[in-house]
């Protein structure tokens, strides 16, 4: 079992994965982008720390790997207006899947043409807003949605740029992938049953929709390239079938999901340039055999850009030895938990951690847990930490830049932590921490009459 193995494995020392490139250990403890961890922790813990240069370097690596295609950064992994702006400046586009993500991108000065809209169900209002913004693409997820969009586009006298989301039957995640014909999940339209093809035909025939491409997203934290090649090959087969009917598909999007290093057990990810080269050569071969041109290629990396750029810093609150069937496990409680990182509870995700201070103490098998009222409130399931770990120690968890802050909650009435952007010896809030006023300001007055507080809250900005 991986967990057992990790129980006796300390985190790799920086620099290097899973830590941001700028992280180092000095005589006085850890440093990120030239700022001491103790200084960053002084802003209050828990706190997310983002190495801005690492985020940018990762975006640039994808940009360089696919110079002639579009890279849609998956904003759900981590987005602030500044991050949205940086992505556009680096020549990337942005994937959004809700009105909030869309508005955050707009707040960063992003215009509609650089946005792709996703989601298994989109409201009339969101579709109308997308068309008003002249959005670059809308990824359709059902025939009903296509009808609704066609109707809105007709009313507005425009043609909506559409992709059809195809479920190829290829599923990947962790270190393996499977390819089946059967689907029972909410995203996309099945290739196997012909539903994807039928929707593509319908879009192509519509006078208010335009078929710009086919889309596939096979999963997350995928190692290697076979899964992308398998899904891409199935997509190309559909492109060929459509071409035979005179329907052209100018672009295919193979989605995101490129894996990163979370712990010492994760393989080193294939570099972006290699990923793209392998996908391109395999798909070109399939296209050559069928006698068609390879459509334009686009991808949607999220965590592989934002994940390794972020770490979380906690303060240790308590240490307790628990006797288990396998021996003694030391439970280390920190001042956050599932409210700032739900992934271990949601997906049994693994992470690794280490102390800020150096210690010669022998390492012991630890489990890092949060302060929430759930036994599943685990931060790091198994990691070896110095035996002299004690309350007050600063502990950092690696690779929390993606799906940390964006999936945070207020469970147990914790305030969601802020994100400090760190670059060249300086730190600033990219996303400020919630205050008690933010939290308590959401509640109705306790003597509000029924009917009073039931009215929709007033928007301060109706833009
Ligand atoms: C979540 C998601 C992504 C990004 O996934 P990562 O694992 O963060 O790379 C890309 N495309 C779609 C459609 C997604 O839902």
XYZ file of C-alpha atoms and ligand atoms in Angstrom:
478
model
C 0.000 0.000 0.000
C 1.181 3.453 -0.894
C 0.103 4.857 2.478
C 2.315 2.437 4.420
C 5.234 3.320 2.248
C 4.667 7.027 2.757
C 4.408 6.613 6.525
C 8.138 5.994 6.567
C 8.938 8.506 3.816
C 9.835 12.073 4.714
C 9.091 14.833 2.185
C 11.885 15.343 -0.345
C 13.999 18.340 0.678
C 13.749 21.457 -1.510
C 14.675 22.620 -4.023
C 12.765 20.432 -6.455
C 9.434 18.670 -6.776
C 7.024 18.620 -5.062
C 8.188 22.055 -3.830
C 8.174 25.261 -5.910
C 11.478 25.884 -7.689
C 12.236 28.974 -5.585
C 11.921 27.139 -2.256
C 15.143 26.512 -0.356
C 16.275 25.537 3.125
C 18.616 27.930 4.901
C 20.135 27.770 8.407
C 17.148 29.750 9.622
C 14.460 27.591 8.039
C 12.611 27.559 4.745
C 12.449 30.351 2.204
C 10.083 30.887 -0.715
C 11.141 33.204 -3.544
C 13.580 34.885 -1.178
C 11.148 35.419 1.708
C 11.516 33.530 4.982
C 8.623 31.235 5.794
C 8.476 32.723 9.303
C 7.883 36.143 7.736
C 5.103 34.786 5.532
C 3.525 32.938 8.455
C 3.458 36.235 10.354
C 0.537 37.241 8.079
C -1.404 34.569 9.963
C -1.812 30.819 9.423
C -3.156 28.864 7.744
C -2.084 30.674 4.615
C -1.678 29.628 1.000
C 1.627 30.717 -0.541
C 1.980 31.031 -4.292
C 5.315 31.221 -6.080
C 4.294 33.581 -8.881
C 7.330 32.852 -11.068
C 6.678 29.125 -10.862
C 3.089 29.639 -12.026
C 4.288 31.793 -14.944
C 7.102 29.406 -15.912
C 4.628 26.540 -16.054
C 2.221 28.527 -18.218
C 5.132 29.435 -20.522
C 6.231 25.798 -20.853
C 2.783 24.830 -22.205
C 2.700 27.910 -24.433
C 6.075 26.964 -25.911
C 5.066 23.314 -26.342
C 2.040 24.191 -28.476
C 2.961 27.367 -30.352
C 0.281 26.954 -33.029
C -2.614 25.899 -30.801
C -4.601 27.377 -27.964
C -3.919 26.675 -24.280
C -6.990 27.247 -22.111
C -5.872 27.554 -18.488
C -8.488 25.792 -16.329
C -9.431 28.630 -14.023
C -11.231 26.376 -11.548
C -7.808 25.178 -10.368
C -6.869 28.668 -9.155
C -8.044 32.058 -10.330
C -7.790 35.660 -9.250
C -8.100 38.693 -11.537
C -4.289 39.026 -11.517
C -3.814 35.375 -12.471
C -6.336 35.790 -15.302
C -4.408 38.812 -16.576
C -1.040 36.998 -16.393
C -2.368 34.063 -18.403
C -3.541 36.334 -21.209
C -0.227 38.202 -21.128
C 1.552 34.863 -21.557
C -0.562 34.072 -24.603
C -2.924 31.599 -22.929
C -6.718 31.654 -22.915
C -9.014 30.820 -19.993
C -11.569 28.111 -19.347
C -14.448 29.177 -17.118
C -17.305 27.008 -15.887
C -19.532 29.432 -13.996
C -20.630 33.051 -13.901
C -18.269 33.670 -10.972
C -15.227 32.369 -12.823
C -16.272 34.373 -15.862
C -16.662 37.564 -13.818
C -13.293 37.001 -12.113
C -11.659 36.717 -15.546
C -13.427 39.909 -16.683
C -12.207 41.634 -13.499
C -8.684 40.793 -14.706
C -9.378 42.584 -17.980
C -9.873 39.421 -20.048
C -12.184 39.827 -23.034
C -14.722 37.311 -24.304
C -12.667 36.103 -27.253
C -10.071 34.668 -24.821
C -12.644 32.690 -22.844
C -14.062 29.204 -23.238
C -17.264 28.356 -21.370
C -17.703 24.882 -19.889
C -20.236 23.176 -17.668
C -22.648 20.266 -17.824
C -25.583 22.643 -17.374
C -25.525 26.357 -18.130
C -28.340 28.761 -17.357
C -30.058 30.914 -19.986
C -28.570 33.985 -18.256
C -25.029 32.618 -18.420
C -25.362 31.637 -22.092
C -26.792 35.071 -22.926
C -23.974 36.798 -21.034
C -21.425 34.658 -22.899
C -22.888 35.684 -26.261
C -23.012 39.355 -25.239
C -19.305 39.109 -24.422
C -18.643 37.509 -27.839
C -17.107 34.540 -26.079
C -14.523 32.482 -27.962
C -16.249 29.144 -27.500
C -19.068 27.447 -25.680
C -18.613 23.742 -24.996
C -22.009 22.097 -25.362
C -22.906 19.288 -23.011
C -26.411 18.228 -24.086
C -28.883 18.506 -26.981
C -31.196 20.597 -24.793
C -28.447 23.081 -24.125
C -27.747 23.327 -27.866
C -31.420 24.138 -28.481
C -31.442 26.771 -25.748
C -28.246 28.357 -27.056
C -29.565 28.318 -30.636
C -32.700 30.109 -29.467
C -30.760 32.794 -27.555
C -28.326 33.282 -30.450
C -31.229 33.638 -32.908
C -32.842 36.282 -30.678
C -29.569 38.185 -30.584
C -28.926 37.746 -34.282
C -25.537 36.100 -33.744
C -23.919 32.752 -34.424
C -22.651 30.950 -31.329
C -19.185 29.325 -31.578
C -19.644 25.758 -30.313
C -17.635 22.734 -29.306
C -19.317 19.426 -28.582
C -18.065 17.649 -25.478
C -17.472 14.016 -26.343
C -17.173 11.176 -23.865
C -14.723 8.881 -25.559
C -14.948 6.063 -23.018
C -11.336 6.714 -22.042
C -10.963 7.459 -18.343
C -7.706 8.290 -16.714
C -6.577 9.336 -13.308
C -3.807 8.476 -10.943
C -1.339 6.320 -12.764
C -3.550 4.346 -15.092
C -6.232 4.716 -17.664
C -9.074 2.531 -18.845
C -10.962 2.592 -22.106
C -14.532 1.321 -22.141
C -17.613 1.873 -24.242
C -19.905 2.437 -21.271
C -20.626 5.728 -19.629
C -22.555 6.623 -16.531
C -21.495 10.109 -15.541
C -22.791 13.597 -16.085
C -20.310 15.081 -18.564
C -20.384 15.000 -22.320
C -22.104 13.025 -25.038
C -21.266 9.445 -25.770
C -19.185 8.548 -28.763
C -20.174 4.878 -28.532
C -23.931 5.457 -28.747
C -23.683 8.051 -31.511
C -25.073 10.852 -29.325
C -21.929 12.948 -29.769
C -22.080 12.593 -33.540
C -25.775 13.428 -33.609
C -25.191 16.665 -31.693
C -22.257 17.624 -33.924
C -24.535 17.111 -36.973
C -27.244 19.186 -35.369
C -24.864 22.057 -34.571
C -23.424 21.952 -38.091
C -26.932 22.163 -39.553
C -28.032 25.061 -37.350
C -28.169 28.611 -38.689
C -27.421 30.129 -35.277
C -24.749 27.708 -34.075
C -21.338 27.117 -35.571
C -19.395 23.865 -35.107
C -15.894 24.993 -34.185
C -14.639 21.773 -32.667
C -14.877 18.611 -30.619
C -13.804 18.424 -27.001
C -12.581 15.644 -24.723
C -11.478 15.734 -21.081
C -10.591 12.307 -19.731
C -9.810 12.953 -16.095
C -7.225 14.380 -13.760
C -3.765 13.743 -12.346
C -2.902 11.635 -15.396
C 0.614 10.288 -15.756
C 1.951 9.624 -19.241
C 0.368 10.291 -22.602
C -1.417 7.045 -23.582
C -4.766 8.217 -22.230
C -4.662 11.430 -24.281
C -3.562 9.561 -27.394
C -6.340 6.962 -26.959
C -9.022 9.635 -26.489
C -7.600 11.815 -29.268
C -7.604 8.870 -31.670
C -11.280 8.205 -30.971
C -12.040 11.894 -31.504
C -10.188 11.854 -34.828
C -12.270 8.845 -35.896
C -15.371 10.971 -35.316
C -13.795 13.866 -37.227
C -13.276 11.471 -40.146
C -16.884 10.229 -40.017
C -18.152 13.812 -40.000
C -15.820 14.778 -42.858
C -17.383 11.998 -44.953
C -20.694 13.835 -44.543
C -19.106 17.119 -45.513
C -19.008 18.447 -41.950
C -15.659 19.975 -41.102
C -14.205 20.089 -37.589
C -11.520 22.765 -37.525
C -10.280 22.124 -33.971
C -10.039 19.400 -31.353
C -9.484 20.078 -27.659
C -8.007 17.283 -25.555
C -8.752 18.905 -22.203
C -6.597 18.976 -19.091
C -5.599 16.530 -16.409
C -1.807 16.480 -16.803
C -0.366 15.048 -13.597
C 1.967 16.678 -11.087
C 4.140 15.459 -8.222
C 2.356 15.489 -4.848
C 4.510 12.954 -2.980
C 7.734 10.989 -3.314
C 5.756 8.133 -4.913
C 4.499 10.159 -7.895
C 6.376 9.735 -11.163
C 8.093 12.748 -12.707
C 5.554 14.176 -15.174
C 6.308 14.071 -18.876
C 7.416 17.569 -19.927
C 4.828 19.626 -21.864
C 6.910 19.644 -25.057
C 7.111 15.843 -24.984
C 3.407 15.416 -24.169
C 2.421 17.534 -27.158
C 4.971 15.920 -29.484
C 3.692 12.425 -28.647
C 0.033 13.358 -29.010
C 0.666 15.217 -32.244
C 2.656 12.446 -33.884
C 0.120 9.737 -32.951
C -2.844 11.791 -34.146
C -1.097 12.898 -37.326
C -0.571 9.235 -38.184
C -4.286 8.500 -37.660
C -5.209 11.493 -39.819
C -2.752 10.539 -42.572
C -4.269 7.052 -42.795
C -7.725 8.565 -43.155
C -6.509 11.154 -45.616
C -7.510 14.221 -43.587
C -5.548 17.129 -42.124
C -4.933 17.110 -38.375
C -7.356 19.693 -36.978
C -5.957 22.481 -34.834
C -5.072 21.223 -31.372
C -5.951 22.868 -28.081
C -5.571 21.788 -24.453
C -6.741 22.882 -20.998
C -4.105 22.399 -18.306
C -5.085 23.499 -14.796
C -3.217 21.842 -11.941
C -0.038 21.351 -13.973
C 0.235 25.163 -14.064
C -1.087 26.182 -10.649
C -0.601 23.076 -8.474
C 3.152 22.926 -7.903
C 3.339 26.731 -7.592
C 1.458 26.696 -4.281
C 2.086 25.415 -0.767
C 0.085 25.786 2.436
C 1.632 26.878 5.707
C -0.020 25.761 8.959
C 0.812 26.047 12.638
C 0.894 22.818 14.616
C -1.651 22.939 17.429
C -1.398 19.491 18.951
C 0.473 16.191 18.842
C -0.918 12.863 20.035
C 0.229 9.251 19.701
C -2.478 6.798 18.704
C -1.999 3.048 18.912
C -3.255 1.373 15.736
C -3.278 -2.207 14.483
C -0.066 -1.412 12.630
C 1.711 0.260 15.515
C 1.811 3.779 16.866
C 0.855 6.619 14.598
C 1.481 10.197 15.644
C -1.467 12.487 14.921
C -0.313 16.032 14.263
C -3.161 18.554 14.367
C -2.781 21.808 12.438
C -4.845 25.006 12.450
C -6.723 24.298 9.172
C -7.806 21.125 7.417
C -10.628 20.056 5.124
C -11.898 23.642 4.893
C -8.702 24.734 3.106
C -7.961 21.410 1.367
C -10.875 19.081 0.751
C -9.008 16.800 -1.657
C -7.825 14.165 0.845
C -11.401 13.784 2.156
C -12.963 13.980 -1.314
C -10.571 11.853 -3.364
C -8.193 10.211 -0.863
C -5.586 12.533 -2.348
C -2.029 12.186 -1.056
C 0.208 15.067 -0.058
C 3.493 15.458 1.730
C 4.626 17.874 4.429
C 7.655 19.079 6.339
C 8.611 21.360 9.184
C 10.034 24.827 8.695
C 12.774 24.218 11.241
C 15.563 21.738 10.727
C 15.612 18.848 13.180
C 18.002 15.982 13.837
C 15.320 14.064 15.729
C 14.517 10.628 14.392
C 11.547 10.619 12.018
C 8.291 9.022 13.136
C 5.203 7.904 11.196
C 2.726 10.779 11.307
C -0.702 11.674 10.042
C -1.411 15.390 9.701
C -5.024 16.238 10.499
C -7.130 19.377 10.688
C -9.311 20.864 13.399
C -12.695 19.989 11.899
C -15.354 17.753 13.398
C -14.834 14.880 10.955
C -12.511 11.927 11.329
C -11.924 12.167 7.557
C -10.442 15.633 8.088
C -6.982 14.579 6.945
C -4.357 16.940 5.557
C -1.590 14.410 4.882
C -2.492 10.743 5.428
C 1.019 9.411 5.985
C 4.363 11.133 6.236
C 7.511 10.784 8.316
C 8.156 13.903 10.422
C 10.783 14.665 13.105
C 9.947 13.023 16.433
C 10.354 16.320 18.291
C 7.472 17.970 16.366
C 5.562 20.165 18.809
C 2.774 22.758 19.031
C 3.892 26.078 17.565
C 5.932 24.473 14.773
C 5.287 25.739 11.253
C 4.402 22.927 8.854
C 4.186 23.266 5.075
C 2.253 21.044 2.682
C 3.425 20.799 -0.934
C 1.537 21.219 -4.219
C -1.635 22.848 -2.896
C -1.737 25.600 -5.536
C -4.562 23.920 -7.449
C -7.996 23.090 -6.001
C -7.015 24.375 -2.549
C -8.372 27.907 -2.197
C -10.910 27.400 -4.994
C -12.519 24.454 -3.177
C -12.265 25.987 0.303
C -15.274 26.174 2.594
C -16.300 27.773 5.871
C -16.967 24.451 7.586
C -16.979 24.809 11.367
C -17.125 28.583 10.701
C -13.485 28.832 9.816
C -12.483 31.843 7.789
C -11.114 30.834 4.391
C -7.370 31.603 4.273
C -5.854 34.101 1.863
C -3.267 33.520 -0.846
C 0.040 35.372 -0.575
C 1.760 35.810 -3.911
C 5.533 35.702 -3.463
C 8.046 36.904 -6.004
C 11.641 38.172 -5.811
C 11.767 38.670 -2.078
C 8.341 40.281 -1.755
C 4.887 39.099 -0.764
C 1.412 40.549 -1.346
C -2.120 39.304 -1.057
C -3.360 37.866 -4.348
C -6.531 36.837 -2.540
C -7.016 38.365 0.879
C -7.978 36.189 3.840
C -11.550 36.318 5.060
C -12.124 38.444 8.127
C -14.594 37.868 10.958
C -16.610 40.717 9.419
C -16.750 38.861 6.072
C -18.049 35.805 7.857
C -20.434 37.382 10.339
C -21.642 39.989 7.822
C -23.444 37.262 5.845
C -26.012 36.619 8.542
C -29.421 38.200 8.729
C -30.223 40.343 11.759
C -31.584 37.968 14.364
C -34.812 39.964 14.726
C -35.540 40.160 10.941
C -39.185 39.370 10.252
C -39.859 36.437 7.940
C -40.227 37.964 4.471
C -37.599 40.615 5.195
C -34.502 38.508 4.895
C -36.061 36.257 2.261
C -35.691 38.946 -0.381
C -32.808 38.436 -2.801
C -29.707 40.272 -1.590
C -29.054 43.535 -3.366
C -26.102 43.580 -5.765
C -23.746 46.448 -5.068
C -22.462 46.248 -8.642
C -24.926 45.468 -11.408
C -22.325 45.478 -14.166
C -10.977 20.353 -14.528
C -10.889 20.465 -15.975
C -9.663 20.778 -16.577
C -8.383 20.920 -15.818
O -8.004 19.758 -15.144
P -6.576 19.687 -14.436
O -6.537 18.337 -13.808
O -6.539 20.770 -13.429
O -5.561 19.897 -15.500
C -9.652 20.958 -17.957
N -10.776 20.817 -18.691
C -11.966 20.511 -18.142
C -13.160 20.377 -19.003
C -12.060 20.316 -16.773
O -13.236 19.992 -16.228
